[in-house]
Every structure is written in C-alpha cells, then in structure tokens.
PDB file of C-alpha atoms in Angstrom:
ATOM      1  CA  MET A 264     -30.273  33.711   9.532  1.00  0.00           C
ATOM      2  CA  LYS A 265     -31.327  30.480  11.206  1.00  0.00           C
ATOM      3  CA  THR A 266     -29.443  27.221  10.750  1.00  0.00           C
ATOM      4  CA  THR A 267     -31.699  24.253  10.230  1.00  0.00           C
ATOM      5  CA  LYS A 268     -31.069  20.788  11.599  1.00  0.00           C
ATOM      6  CA  PHE A 269     -30.687  19.446   8.066  1.00  0.00           C
ATOM      7  CA  THR A 270     -27.933  21.945   7.226  1.00  0.00           C
ATOM      8  CA  ARG A 271     -26.083  21.187  10.443  1.00  0.00           C
ATOM      9  CA  ILE A 272     -26.279  17.418   9.846  1.00  0.00           C
ATOM     10  CA  ALA A 273     -25.159  17.858   6.217  1.00  0.00           C
ATOM     11  CA  VAL A 274     -22.093  19.861   7.320  1.00  0.00           C
ATOM     12  CA  ILE A 275     -21.180  17.229   9.923  1.00  0.00           C
ATOM     13  CA  ILE A 276     -21.497  14.426   7.349  1.00  0.00           C
ATOM     14  CA  MET A 277     -19.347  16.348   4.852  1.00  0.00           C
ATOM     15  CA  VAL A 278     -16.633  16.906   7.466  1.00  0.00           C
ATOM     16  CA  ILE A 279     -16.658  13.206   8.414  1.00  0.00           C
ATOM     17  CA  LEU A 280     -16.415  12.181   4.741  1.00  0.00           C
ATOM     18  CA  PHE A 281     -13.560  14.618   4.159  1.00  0.00           C
ATOM     19  CA  VAL A 282     -11.609  13.266   7.126  1.00  0.00           C
ATOM     20  CA  ALA A 283     -12.264   9.642   6.102  1.00  0.00           C
ATOM     21  CA  LEU A 284     -11.123  10.252   2.513  1.00  0.00           C
ATOM     22  CA  SER A 285      -8.028  12.102   3.711  1.00  0.00           C
ATOM     23  CA  VAL A 286      -7.027   9.213   5.974  1.00  0.00           C
ATOM     24  CA  MET A 287      -7.673   6.554   3.312  1.00  0.00           C
ATOM     25  CA  SER A 288      -5.553   8.349   0.725  1.00  0.00           C
ATOM     26  CA  CYS A 289      -2.462   8.138   2.959  1.00  0.00           C
ATOM     27  CA  VAL A 290      -2.113   4.349   2.637  1.00  0.00           C
ATOM     28  CA  VAL A 291       1.234   3.127   1.292  1.00  0.00           C
ATOM     29  CA  HIS A 292       1.553  -0.335  -0.226  1.00  0.00           C
ATOM     30  CA  HIS A 293       4.825  -2.284  -0.157  1.00  0.00           C
ATOM     31  CA  SER A 294       5.462  -5.611  -1.773  1.00  0.00           C
ATOM     32  CA  HIS A 295       8.463  -7.774  -1.010  1.00  0.00           C
ATOM     33  CA  SER A 296       8.877 -11.040  -2.827  1.00  0.00           C
ATOM     34  CA  ASN A 297      11.877 -13.235  -3.499  1.00  0.00           C
ATOM     35  CA  GLY A 298      12.949 -14.099  -7.012  1.00  0.00           C
ATOM     36  CA  SER A 299      10.379 -11.961  -8.825  1.00  0.00           C
ATOM     37  CA  GLY A 300      12.959  -9.622 -10.375  1.00  0.00           C
ATOM     38  CA  LYS A 301      12.303  -6.818  -7.918  1.00  0.00           C
ATOM     39  CA  ILE A 302      15.405  -7.474  -5.832  1.00  0.00           C
ATOM     40  CA  PRO A 303      18.845  -8.446  -7.105  1.00  0.00           C
ATOM     41  CA  PRO A 304      19.718 -12.172  -7.106  1.00  0.00           C
ATOM     42  CA  GLY A 305      22.498 -11.623  -4.564  1.00  0.00           C
ATOM     43  CA  GLN A 306      20.087 -10.053  -2.090  1.00  0.00           C
ATOM     44  CA  ALA A 307      17.590 -12.910  -2.565  1.00  0.00           C
ATOM     45  CA  LYS A 308      20.429 -15.378  -1.922  1.00  0.00           C
ATOM     46  CA  LYS A 309      21.338 -13.612   1.312  1.00  0.00           C
ATOM     47  CA  MET A 310      17.716 -13.581   2.480  1.00  0.00           C
ATOM     48  CA  SER A 311      17.220 -17.296   1.812  1.00  0.00           C
ATOM     49  CA  GLY A 312      20.619 -18.389   3.116  1.00  0.00           C
ATOM     50  CA  SER A 313      21.645 -20.180  -0.089  1.00  0.00           C
ATOM     51  CA  LYS A 314      25.261 -20.526  -1.171  1.00  0.00           C
ATOM     52  CA  SER A 315      24.571 -19.586  -4.804  1.00  0.00           C
ATOM     53  CA  ALA A 316      22.578 -16.769  -6.391  1.00  0.00           C
ATOM     54  CA  LYS A 317      22.155 -18.748  -9.621  1.00  0.00           C
ATOM     55  CA  ALA A 318      18.671 -19.958  -8.668  1.00  0.00           C
ATOM     56  CA  TYR A 319      17.477 -16.370  -8.245  1.00  0.00           C
ATOM     57  CA  ALA A 320      18.866 -14.959 -11.507  1.00  0.00           C
ATOM     58  CA  PRO A 321      16.115 -14.436 -14.123  1.00  0.00           C
ATOM     59  CA  GLY A 322      18.097 -16.092 -16.947  1.00  0.00           C
ATOM     60  CA  GLN A 323      18.859 -19.192 -14.899  1.00  0.00           C
ATOM     61  CA  GLN A 324      15.321 -20.215 -13.952  1.00  0.00           C
ATOM     62  CA  LYS A 325      13.891 -23.394 -15.460  1.00  0.00           C
ATOM     63  CA  ARG A 326      10.245 -23.382 -16.491  1.00  0.00           C
TER      64      ARG A 326
END
C-alpha cells in the first residue's frame, strides 16, 4: 500500500492541530481585584496599606 503526499500532509496537519489544541486548553486564568467581593475586606486593607477595612466592606460602600 502506497502512501500519497496528500495523506502524509493531512496526517501532519492533524498532528499539528492536535498539539495546538492541547496546548491552548491548558491556559489558566486568574483575576485579582481589590474591593470586588472576591477577597475579604481585611486582606484588601492590608494590600492597600489603609488603617481601616471599612472602605472595603461591601455594606459600607457609598454609591
């Protein structure tokens, strides 16, 4: 059985696509933001250097 150029190229392209998709699926996303409710008010206070955590508490924010 002879392998044609088209079959060989198709196999190479499929392998490249498989490797590319495997690498892209390993991406991890992290988001860090102050005062958005994702971190406790005390930790946000420590990160900003404030003396009070009141400004970072969800119930204490003025709109």
